[in-house]
mmCIF file of C-alpha atoms and ligand atoms in Angstrom:
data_model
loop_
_atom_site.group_PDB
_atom_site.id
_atom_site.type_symbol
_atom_site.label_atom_id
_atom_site.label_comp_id
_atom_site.label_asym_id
_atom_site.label_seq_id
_atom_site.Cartn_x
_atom_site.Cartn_y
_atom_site.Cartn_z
ATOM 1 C CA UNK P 1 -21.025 5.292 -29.396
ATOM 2 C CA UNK P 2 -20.351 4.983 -26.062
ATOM 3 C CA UNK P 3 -21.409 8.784 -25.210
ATOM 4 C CA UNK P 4 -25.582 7.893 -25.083
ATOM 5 C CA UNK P 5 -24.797 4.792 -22.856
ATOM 6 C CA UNK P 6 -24.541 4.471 -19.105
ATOM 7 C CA UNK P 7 -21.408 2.884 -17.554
ATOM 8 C CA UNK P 8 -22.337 0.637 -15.235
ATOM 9 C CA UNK P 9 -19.368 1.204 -12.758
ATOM 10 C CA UNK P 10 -20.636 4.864 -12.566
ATOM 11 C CA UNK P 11 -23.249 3.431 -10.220
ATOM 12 C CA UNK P 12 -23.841 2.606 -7.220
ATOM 13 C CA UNK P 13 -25.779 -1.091 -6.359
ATOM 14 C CA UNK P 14 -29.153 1.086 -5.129
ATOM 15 C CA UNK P 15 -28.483 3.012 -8.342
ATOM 16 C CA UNK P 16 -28.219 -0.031 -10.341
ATOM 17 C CA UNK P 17 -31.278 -1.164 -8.939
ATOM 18 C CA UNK P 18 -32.978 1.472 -9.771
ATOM 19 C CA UNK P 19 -31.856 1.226 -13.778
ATOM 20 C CA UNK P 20 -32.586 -2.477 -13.830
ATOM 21 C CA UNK P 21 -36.322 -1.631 -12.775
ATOM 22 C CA UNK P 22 -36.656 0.775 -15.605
ATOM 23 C CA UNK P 23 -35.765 -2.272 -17.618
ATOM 24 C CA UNK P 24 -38.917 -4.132 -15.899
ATOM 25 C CA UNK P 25 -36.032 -6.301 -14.245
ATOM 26 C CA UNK P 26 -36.166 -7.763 -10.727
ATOM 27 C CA UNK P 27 -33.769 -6.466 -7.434
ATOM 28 C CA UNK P 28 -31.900 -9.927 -7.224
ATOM 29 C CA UNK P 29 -30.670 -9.507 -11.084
ATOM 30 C CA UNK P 30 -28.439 -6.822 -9.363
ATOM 31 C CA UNK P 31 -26.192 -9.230 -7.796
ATOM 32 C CA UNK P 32 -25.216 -11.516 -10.990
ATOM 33 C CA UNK P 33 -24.468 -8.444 -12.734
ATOM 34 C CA UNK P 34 -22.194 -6.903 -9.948
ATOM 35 C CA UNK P 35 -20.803 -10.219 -9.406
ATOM 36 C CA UNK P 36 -19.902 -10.116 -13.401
ATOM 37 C CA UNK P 37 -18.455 -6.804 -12.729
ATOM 38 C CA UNK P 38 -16.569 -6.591 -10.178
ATOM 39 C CA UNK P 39 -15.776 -10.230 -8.924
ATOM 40 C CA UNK P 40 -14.910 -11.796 -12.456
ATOM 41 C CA UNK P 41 -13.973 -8.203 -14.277
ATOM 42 C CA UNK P 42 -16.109 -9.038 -17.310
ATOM 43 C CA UNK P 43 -17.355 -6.300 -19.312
ATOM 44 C CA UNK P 44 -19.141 -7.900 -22.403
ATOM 45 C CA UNK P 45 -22.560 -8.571 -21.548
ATOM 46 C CA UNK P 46 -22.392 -11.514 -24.055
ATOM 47 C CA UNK P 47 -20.806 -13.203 -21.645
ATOM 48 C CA UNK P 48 -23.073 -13.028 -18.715
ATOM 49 C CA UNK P 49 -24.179 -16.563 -19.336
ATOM 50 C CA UNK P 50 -25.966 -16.882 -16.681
ATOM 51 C CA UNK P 51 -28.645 -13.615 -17.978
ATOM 52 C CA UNK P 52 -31.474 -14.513 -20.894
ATOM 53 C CA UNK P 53 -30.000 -13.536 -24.220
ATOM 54 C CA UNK P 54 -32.966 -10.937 -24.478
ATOM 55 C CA UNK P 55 -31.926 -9.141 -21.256
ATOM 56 C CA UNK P 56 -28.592 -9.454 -22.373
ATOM 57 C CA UNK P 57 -29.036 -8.124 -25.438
ATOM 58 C CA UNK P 58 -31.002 -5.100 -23.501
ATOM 59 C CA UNK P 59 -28.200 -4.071 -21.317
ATOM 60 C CA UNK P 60 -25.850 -4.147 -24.739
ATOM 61 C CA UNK P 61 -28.369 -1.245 -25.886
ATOM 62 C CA UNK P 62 -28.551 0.905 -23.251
ATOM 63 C CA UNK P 63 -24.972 0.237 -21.169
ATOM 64 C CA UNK P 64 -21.369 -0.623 -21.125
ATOM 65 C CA UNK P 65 -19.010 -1.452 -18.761
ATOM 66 C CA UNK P 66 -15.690 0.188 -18.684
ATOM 67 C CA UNK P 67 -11.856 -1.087 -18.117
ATOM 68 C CA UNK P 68 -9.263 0.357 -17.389
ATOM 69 C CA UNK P 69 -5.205 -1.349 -18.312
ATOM 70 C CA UNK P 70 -2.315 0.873 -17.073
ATOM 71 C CA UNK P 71 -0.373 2.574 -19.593
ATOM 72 C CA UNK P 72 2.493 2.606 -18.110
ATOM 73 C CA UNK P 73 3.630 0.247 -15.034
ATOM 74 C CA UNK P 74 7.130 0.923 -13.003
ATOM 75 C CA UNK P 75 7.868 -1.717 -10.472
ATOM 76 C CA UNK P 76 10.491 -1.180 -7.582
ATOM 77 C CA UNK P 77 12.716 -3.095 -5.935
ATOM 78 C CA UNK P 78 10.841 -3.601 -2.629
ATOM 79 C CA UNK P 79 7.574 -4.641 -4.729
ATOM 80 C CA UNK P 80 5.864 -1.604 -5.012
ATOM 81 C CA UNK P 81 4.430 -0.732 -8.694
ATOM 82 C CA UNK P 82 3.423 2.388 -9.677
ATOM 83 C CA UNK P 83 0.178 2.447 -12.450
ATOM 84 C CA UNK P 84 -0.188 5.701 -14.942
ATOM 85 C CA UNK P 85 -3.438 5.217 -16.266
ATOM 86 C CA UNK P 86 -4.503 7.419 -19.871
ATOM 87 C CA UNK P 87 -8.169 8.648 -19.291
ATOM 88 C CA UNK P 88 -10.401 9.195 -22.417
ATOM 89 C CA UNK P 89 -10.077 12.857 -22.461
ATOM 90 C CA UNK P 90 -6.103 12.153 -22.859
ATOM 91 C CA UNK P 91 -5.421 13.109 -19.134
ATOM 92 C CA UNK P 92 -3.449 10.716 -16.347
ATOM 93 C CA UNK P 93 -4.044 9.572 -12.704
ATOM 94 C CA UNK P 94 -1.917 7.293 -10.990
ATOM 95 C CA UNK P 95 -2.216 4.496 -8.486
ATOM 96 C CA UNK P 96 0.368 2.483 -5.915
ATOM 97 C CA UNK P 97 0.269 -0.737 -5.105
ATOM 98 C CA UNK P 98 2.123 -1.203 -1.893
ATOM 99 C CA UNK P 99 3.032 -4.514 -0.707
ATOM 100 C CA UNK P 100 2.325 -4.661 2.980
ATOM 101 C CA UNK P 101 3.397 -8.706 3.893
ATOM 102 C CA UNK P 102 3.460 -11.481 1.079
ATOM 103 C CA UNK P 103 0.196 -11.315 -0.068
ATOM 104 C CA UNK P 104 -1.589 -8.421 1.198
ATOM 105 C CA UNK P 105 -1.374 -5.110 -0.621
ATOM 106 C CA UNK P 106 -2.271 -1.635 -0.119
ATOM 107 C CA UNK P 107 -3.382 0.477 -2.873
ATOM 108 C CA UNK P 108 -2.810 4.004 -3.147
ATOM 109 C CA UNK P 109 -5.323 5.832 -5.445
ATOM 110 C CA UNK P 110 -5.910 9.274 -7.230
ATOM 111 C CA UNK P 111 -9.332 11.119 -6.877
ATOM 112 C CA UNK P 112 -8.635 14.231 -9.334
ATOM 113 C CA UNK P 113 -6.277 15.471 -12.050
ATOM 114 C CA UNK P 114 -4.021 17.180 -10.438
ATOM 115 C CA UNK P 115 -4.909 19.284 -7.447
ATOM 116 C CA UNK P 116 -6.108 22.680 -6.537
ATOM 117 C CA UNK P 117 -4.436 22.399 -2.859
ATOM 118 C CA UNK P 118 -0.924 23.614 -3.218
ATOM 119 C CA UNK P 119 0.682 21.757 -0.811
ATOM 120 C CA UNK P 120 4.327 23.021 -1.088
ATOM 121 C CA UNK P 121 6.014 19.226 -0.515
ATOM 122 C CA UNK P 122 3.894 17.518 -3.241
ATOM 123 C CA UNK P 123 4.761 17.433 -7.040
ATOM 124 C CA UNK P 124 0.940 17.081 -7.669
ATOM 125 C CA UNK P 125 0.241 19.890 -5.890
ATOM 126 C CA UNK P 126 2.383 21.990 -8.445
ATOM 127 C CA UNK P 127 0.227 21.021 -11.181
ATOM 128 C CA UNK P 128 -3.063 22.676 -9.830
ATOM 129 C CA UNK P 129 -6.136 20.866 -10.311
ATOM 130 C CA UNK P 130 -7.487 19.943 -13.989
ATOM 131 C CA UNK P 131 -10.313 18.035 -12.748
ATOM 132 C CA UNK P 132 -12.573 15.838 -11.322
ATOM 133 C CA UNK P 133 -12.485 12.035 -11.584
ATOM 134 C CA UNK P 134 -15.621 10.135 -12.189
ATOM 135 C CA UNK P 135 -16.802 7.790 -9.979
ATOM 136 C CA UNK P 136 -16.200 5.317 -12.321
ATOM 137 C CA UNK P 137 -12.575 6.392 -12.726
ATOM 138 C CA UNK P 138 -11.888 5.832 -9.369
ATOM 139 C CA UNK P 139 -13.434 2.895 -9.020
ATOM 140 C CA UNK P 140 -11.635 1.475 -12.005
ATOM 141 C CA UNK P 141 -8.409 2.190 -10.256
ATOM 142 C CA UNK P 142 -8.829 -0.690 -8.121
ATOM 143 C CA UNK P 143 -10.692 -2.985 -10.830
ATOM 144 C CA UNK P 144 -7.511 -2.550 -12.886
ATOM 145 C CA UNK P 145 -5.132 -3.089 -9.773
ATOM 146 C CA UNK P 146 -6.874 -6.171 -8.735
ATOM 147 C CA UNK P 147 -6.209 -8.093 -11.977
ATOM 148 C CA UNK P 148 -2.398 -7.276 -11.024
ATOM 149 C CA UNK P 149 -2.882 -9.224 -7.719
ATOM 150 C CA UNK P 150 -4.939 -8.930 -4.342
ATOM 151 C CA UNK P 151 -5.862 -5.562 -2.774
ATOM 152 C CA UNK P 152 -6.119 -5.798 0.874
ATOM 153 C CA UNK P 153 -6.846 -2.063 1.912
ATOM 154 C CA UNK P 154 -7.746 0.966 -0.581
ATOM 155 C CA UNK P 155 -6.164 4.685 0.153
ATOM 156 C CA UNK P 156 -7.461 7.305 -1.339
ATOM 157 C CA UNK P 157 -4.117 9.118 -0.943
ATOM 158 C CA UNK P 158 -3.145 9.441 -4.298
ATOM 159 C CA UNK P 159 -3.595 12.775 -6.588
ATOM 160 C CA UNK P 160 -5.926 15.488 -5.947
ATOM 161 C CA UNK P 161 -8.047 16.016 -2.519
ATOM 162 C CA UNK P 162 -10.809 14.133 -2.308
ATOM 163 C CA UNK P 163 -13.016 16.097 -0.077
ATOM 164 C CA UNK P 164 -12.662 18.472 -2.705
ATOM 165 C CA UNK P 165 -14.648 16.010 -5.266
ATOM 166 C CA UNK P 166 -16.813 14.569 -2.255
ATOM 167 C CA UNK P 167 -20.250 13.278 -4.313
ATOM 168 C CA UNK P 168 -18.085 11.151 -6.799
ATOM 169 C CA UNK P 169 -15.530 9.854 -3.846
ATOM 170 C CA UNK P 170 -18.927 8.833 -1.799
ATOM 171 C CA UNK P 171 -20.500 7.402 -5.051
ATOM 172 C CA UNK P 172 -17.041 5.377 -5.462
ATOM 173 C CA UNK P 173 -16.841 4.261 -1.853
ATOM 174 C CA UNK P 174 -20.216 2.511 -1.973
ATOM 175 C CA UNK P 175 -18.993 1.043 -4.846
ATOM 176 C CA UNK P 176 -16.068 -0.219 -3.320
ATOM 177 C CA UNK P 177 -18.632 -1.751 -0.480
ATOM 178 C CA UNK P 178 -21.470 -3.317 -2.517
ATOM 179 C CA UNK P 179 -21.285 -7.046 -0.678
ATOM 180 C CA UNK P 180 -21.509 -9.027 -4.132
ATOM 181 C CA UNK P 181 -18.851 -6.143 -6.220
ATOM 182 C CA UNK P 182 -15.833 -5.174 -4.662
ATOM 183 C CA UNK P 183 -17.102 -5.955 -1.533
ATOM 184 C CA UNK P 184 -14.782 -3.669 1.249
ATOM 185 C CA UNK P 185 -15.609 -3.457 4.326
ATOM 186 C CA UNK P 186 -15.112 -0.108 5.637
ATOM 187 C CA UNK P 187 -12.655 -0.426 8.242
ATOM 188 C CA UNK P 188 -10.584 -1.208 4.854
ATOM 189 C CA UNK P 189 -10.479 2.468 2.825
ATOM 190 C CA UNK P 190 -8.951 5.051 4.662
ATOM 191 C CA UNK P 191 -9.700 8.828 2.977
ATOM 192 C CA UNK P 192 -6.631 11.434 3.410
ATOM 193 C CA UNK P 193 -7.672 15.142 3.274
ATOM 194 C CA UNK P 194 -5.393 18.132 3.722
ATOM 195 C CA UNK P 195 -8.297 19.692 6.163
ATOM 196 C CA UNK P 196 -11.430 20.726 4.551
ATOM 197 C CA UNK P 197 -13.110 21.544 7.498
ATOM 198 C CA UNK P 198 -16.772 21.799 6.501
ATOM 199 C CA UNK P 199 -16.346 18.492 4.150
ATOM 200 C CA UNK P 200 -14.820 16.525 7.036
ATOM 201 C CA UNK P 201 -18.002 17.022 8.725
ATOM 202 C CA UNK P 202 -20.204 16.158 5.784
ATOM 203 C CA UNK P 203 -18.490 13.071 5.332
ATOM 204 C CA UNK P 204 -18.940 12.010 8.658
ATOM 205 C CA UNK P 205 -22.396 12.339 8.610
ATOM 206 C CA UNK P 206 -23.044 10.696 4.563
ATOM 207 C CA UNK P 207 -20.873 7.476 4.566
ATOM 208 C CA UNK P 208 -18.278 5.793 6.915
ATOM 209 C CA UNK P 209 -14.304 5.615 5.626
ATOM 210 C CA UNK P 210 -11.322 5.579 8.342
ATOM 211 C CA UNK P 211 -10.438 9.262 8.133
ATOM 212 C CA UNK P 212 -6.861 10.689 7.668
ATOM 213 C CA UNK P 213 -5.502 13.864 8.074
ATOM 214 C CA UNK P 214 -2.368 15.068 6.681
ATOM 215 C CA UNK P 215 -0.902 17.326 9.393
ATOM 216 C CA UNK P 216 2.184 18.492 9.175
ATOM 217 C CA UNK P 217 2.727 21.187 11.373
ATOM 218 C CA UNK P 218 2.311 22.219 14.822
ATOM 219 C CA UNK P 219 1.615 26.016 14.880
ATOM 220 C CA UNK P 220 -0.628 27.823 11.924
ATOM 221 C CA UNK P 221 2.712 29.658 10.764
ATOM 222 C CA UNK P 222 4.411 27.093 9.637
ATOM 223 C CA UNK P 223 1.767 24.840 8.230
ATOM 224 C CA UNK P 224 0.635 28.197 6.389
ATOM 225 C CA UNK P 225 3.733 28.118 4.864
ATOM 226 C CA UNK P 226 3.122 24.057 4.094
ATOM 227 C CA UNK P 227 -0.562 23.985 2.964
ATOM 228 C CA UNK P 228 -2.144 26.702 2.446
ATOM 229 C CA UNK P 229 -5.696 25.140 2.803
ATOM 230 C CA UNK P 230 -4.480 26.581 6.586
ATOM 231 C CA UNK P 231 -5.191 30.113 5.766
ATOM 232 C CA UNK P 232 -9.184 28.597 5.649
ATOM 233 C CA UNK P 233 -9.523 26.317 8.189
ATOM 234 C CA UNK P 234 -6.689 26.910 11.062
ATOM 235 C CA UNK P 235 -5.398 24.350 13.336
ATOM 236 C CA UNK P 236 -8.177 25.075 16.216
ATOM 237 C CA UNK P 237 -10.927 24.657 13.860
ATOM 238 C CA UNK P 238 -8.980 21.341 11.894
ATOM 239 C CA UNK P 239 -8.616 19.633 15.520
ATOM 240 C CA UNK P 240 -12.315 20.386 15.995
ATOM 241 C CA UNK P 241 -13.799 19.095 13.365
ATOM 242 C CA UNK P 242 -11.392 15.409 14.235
ATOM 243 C CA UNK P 243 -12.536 15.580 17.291
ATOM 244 C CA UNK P 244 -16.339 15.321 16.329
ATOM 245 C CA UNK P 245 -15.872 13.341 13.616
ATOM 246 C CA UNK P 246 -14.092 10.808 15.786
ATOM 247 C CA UNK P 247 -16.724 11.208 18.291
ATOM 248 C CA UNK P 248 -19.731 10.880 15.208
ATOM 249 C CA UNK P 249 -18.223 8.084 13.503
ATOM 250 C CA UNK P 250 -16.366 5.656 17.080
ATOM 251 C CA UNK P 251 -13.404 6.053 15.075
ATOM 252 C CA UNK P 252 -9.656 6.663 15.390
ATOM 253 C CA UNK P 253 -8.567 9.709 12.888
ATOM 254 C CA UNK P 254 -5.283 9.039 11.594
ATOM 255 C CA UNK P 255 -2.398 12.248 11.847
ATOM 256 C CA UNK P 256 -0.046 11.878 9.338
ATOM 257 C CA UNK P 257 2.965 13.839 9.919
ATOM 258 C CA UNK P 258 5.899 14.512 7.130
ATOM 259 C CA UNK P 259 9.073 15.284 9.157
ATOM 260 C CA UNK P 260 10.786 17.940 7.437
ATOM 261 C CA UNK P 261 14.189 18.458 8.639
ATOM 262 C CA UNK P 262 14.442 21.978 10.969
ATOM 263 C CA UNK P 263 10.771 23.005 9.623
ATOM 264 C CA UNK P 264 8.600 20.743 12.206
ATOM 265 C CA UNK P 265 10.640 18.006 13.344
ATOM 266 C CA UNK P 266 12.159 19.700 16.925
ATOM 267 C CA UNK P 267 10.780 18.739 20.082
ATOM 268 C CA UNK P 268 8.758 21.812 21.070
ATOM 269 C CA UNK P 269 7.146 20.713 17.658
ATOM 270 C CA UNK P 270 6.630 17.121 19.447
ATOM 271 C CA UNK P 271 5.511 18.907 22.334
ATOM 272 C CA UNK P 272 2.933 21.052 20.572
ATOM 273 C CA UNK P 273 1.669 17.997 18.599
ATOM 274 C CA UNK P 274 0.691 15.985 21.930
ATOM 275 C CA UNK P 275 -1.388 19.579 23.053
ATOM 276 C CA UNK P 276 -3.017 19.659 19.712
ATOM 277 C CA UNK P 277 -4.068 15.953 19.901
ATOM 278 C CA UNK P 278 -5.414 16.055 23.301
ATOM 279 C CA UNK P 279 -8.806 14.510 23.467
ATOM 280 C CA UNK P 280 -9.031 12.698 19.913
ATOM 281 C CA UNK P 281 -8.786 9.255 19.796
ATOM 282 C CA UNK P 282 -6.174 9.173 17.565
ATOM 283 C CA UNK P 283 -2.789 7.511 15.988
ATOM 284 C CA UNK P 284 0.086 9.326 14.129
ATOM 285 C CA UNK P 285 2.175 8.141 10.740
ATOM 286 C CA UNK P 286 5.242 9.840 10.867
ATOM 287 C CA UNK P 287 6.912 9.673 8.020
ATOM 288 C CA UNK P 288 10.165 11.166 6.985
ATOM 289 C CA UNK P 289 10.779 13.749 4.320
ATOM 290 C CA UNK P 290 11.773 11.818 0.603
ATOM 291 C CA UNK P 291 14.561 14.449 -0.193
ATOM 292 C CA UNK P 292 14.688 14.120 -4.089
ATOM 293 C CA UNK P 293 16.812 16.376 -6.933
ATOM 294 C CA UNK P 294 15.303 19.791 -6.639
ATOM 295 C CA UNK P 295 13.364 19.387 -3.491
ATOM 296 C CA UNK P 296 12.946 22.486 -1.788
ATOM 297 C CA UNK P 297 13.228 20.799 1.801
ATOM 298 C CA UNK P 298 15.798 18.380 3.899
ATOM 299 C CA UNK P 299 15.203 15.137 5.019
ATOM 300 C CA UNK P 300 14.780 15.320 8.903
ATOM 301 C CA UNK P 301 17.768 13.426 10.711
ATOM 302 C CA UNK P 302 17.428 10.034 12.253
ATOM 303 C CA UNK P 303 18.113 11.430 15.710
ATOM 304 C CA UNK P 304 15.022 13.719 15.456
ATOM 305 C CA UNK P 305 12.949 11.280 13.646
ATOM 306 C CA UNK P 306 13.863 9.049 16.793
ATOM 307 C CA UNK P 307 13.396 11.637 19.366
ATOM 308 C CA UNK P 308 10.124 13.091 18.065
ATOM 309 C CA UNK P 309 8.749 9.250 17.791
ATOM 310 C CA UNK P 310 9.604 7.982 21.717
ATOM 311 C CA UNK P 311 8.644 11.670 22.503
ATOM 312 C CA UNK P 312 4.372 10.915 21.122
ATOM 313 C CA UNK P 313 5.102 6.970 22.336
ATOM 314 C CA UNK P 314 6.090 8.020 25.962
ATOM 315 C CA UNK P 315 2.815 9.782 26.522
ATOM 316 C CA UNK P 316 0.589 7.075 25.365
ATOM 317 C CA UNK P 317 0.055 8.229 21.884
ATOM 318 C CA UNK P 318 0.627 5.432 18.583
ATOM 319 C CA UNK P 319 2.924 7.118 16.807
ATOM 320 C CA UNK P 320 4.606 4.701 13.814
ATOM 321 C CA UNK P 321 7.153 5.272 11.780
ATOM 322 C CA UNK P 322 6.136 4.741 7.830
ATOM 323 C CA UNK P 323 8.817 3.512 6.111
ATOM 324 C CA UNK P 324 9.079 5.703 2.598
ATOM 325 C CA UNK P 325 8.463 2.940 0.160
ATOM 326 C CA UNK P 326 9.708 2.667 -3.589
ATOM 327 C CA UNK P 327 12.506 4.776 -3.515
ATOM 328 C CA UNK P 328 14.184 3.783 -6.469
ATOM 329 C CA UNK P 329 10.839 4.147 -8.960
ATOM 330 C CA UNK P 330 9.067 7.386 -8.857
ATOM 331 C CA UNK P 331 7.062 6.765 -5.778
ATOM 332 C CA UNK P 332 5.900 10.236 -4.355
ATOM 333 C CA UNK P 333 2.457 11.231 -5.765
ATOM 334 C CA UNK P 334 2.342 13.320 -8.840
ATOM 335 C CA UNK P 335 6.199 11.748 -9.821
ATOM 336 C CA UNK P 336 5.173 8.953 -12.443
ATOM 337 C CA UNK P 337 2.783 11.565 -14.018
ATOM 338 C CA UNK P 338 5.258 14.316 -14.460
ATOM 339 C CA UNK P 339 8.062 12.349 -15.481
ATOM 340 C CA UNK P 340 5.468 10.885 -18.588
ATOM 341 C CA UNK P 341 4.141 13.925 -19.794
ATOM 342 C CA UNK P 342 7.595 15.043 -19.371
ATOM 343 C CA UNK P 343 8.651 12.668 -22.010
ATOM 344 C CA UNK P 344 5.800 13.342 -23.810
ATOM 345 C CA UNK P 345 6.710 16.857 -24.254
ATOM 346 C CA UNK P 346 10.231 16.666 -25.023
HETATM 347 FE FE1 LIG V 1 -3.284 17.948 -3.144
HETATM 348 FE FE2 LIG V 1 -2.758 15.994 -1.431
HETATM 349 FE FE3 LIG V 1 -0.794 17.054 -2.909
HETATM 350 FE FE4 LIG V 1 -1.901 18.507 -0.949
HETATM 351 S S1 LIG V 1 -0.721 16.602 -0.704
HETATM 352 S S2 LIG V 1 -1.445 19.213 -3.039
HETATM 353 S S3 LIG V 1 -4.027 17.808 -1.034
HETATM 354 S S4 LIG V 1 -2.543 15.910 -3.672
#
């Protein structure tokens, strides 16, 4: 029934706008219906007392609003929880709620089923990429999470890339920063690409998001052998397109850097990683390899985490160590998703 009706968290609040007028309805109207939406998560219309029964009753015949309720929810020790959502096509994303102090959270969410990146130390990236998410499945990512509890930054770090899906991630960002909806500011989502060169400039130019990139490596060999989005866009060309974009948008990018034990953790690596970020106003996330059962890499050792950390912090660059949070639930992208449909199979 649904299928010849418009979801109203597909759009945007000029979008919305623009369907209210075709309904002969003023701008302002906008605002009690996002407010509806996104501020008190109601999705029958009936209930928008503060609407005339007639436009009410309009809105019932031409839209819906969707909601999303995890299917499954795994909660670790240290307060992280884990969210497996079921889409309508029978498909799964997941999200991560990260607590960051005692009542501030991160979330952590997906932009794609599964991923057509590759990256060799990510379980999504093994399941190549099914497809795109909506913007309304994004965006209900953090509707759902927010019933859970307060969402103090949004990540779009989860599964898939999401400069690979760029028109629905920008439709879902200004979403998340319609004043009377979700109302983020955008110093509060940070976008992580694996280094889509051409997109990272795009984006700069159509919407602002803190940008990060996840790095890796320090010469193209080895982060070939990492990501092989690196056979496109090399390091040189990567750095360049930070570099403007940090220049375009008078913003810090954010490095994040796995440290893989004897693959890029030595200090020449260190070394090579100050040259590379000379001239972007940067920070780095280093964060250390999650060995798990079957992992095809080490952990790096603390003496090397340590030494490549005071090695960035000694010539002036923030470097900060991300401590690898919900170890004992399956907390590394892709992990509640596999183990599921795992079940599922069996
Ligand atoms: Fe895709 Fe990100 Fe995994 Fe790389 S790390 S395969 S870009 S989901």
């Amino acid at each position: 029934m649904n299928k010849d009706k418009i979801d109203l968290k597909s759009l945007t609040q000029e979008q919305l706008e623009g369907f209210l007028s075709e309904l002969g309805k003023e701008k302002y109207r906008v605002k009690q219906i996002l407010r509806w939406i996104y501020q008190r998560h109601v999705t029958d219309f009936e209930q928008m007392t503060d609407l005339a029964k007639l436009f009410r009753a309009q809105l019932a015949d031409r839209a819906f609003v969707s909601s999303w309720k995890p299917e499954v929810v795994e909660t670790s020790s240290d307060g992280t929880r884990k969210y497996l959502f079921r889409l309508d096509d029978g498909e799964s994303v997941e999200a991560v709620r990260i607590p960051m102090d005692e009542d501030r959270a991160t979330l952590c969410i997906s932009t794609q089923v599964g991923c057509a990146m590759g990256c060799q130390f990510c379980m999504t990236g093994t399941f190549g990429l099914t497809r795109n998410l909506r913007p309304e499945e994004i965006v209900n990512q953090v509707c759902a999470a927010l019933q859970d509890g307060p969402v103090g930054n949004i990540v779009l770090m989860g599964m898939g890339e999401p400069l690979h899906n760029l028109d629905n991630v920008i439709t879902a960002l200004n979403i998340f920063y319609a004043d009377d909806g979700l109302g983020y500011g955008t110093r509060r989502v940070t976008l992580s690409t694996c280094g889509l060169v051409p997109e990272i400039e795009e984006l700069g130019e159509r919407v602002k998001v803190k940008l990060a990139v996840s790095l890796n490596a320090t010469t193209d060999e080895v982060r070939q052998k990492l990501m092989p989005i690196n056979q496109r866009y090399p390091l040189v060309e990567l750095m360049n397109a930070c570099r403007l974009f940090a220049q375009v948008t008078r913003q810090r990018v954010t490095f994040e850097y796995i440290l893989i034990g004897e693959i890029n953790d030595s200090l020449l690596d260190a070394k090579r990683l100050v040259k590379l970020l000379h001239g972007v106003r940067c920070k780095v996330n280093l964060i250390a390899y999650n060995e798990h059962d079957g992992a095809q890499f080490r952990a790096p050792s603390e003496e090397a985490i340590k030494a490549f950390q005071s090695y960035l912090l000694q010539r002036d660059i923030v470097a900060t160590l991300r401590a690898s949070k919900g170890q004992d639930i399956s907390a590394a992208c892709g992990q509640l998703k596999s183990q599921v449909e795992g079940k599922q199979e069996t």
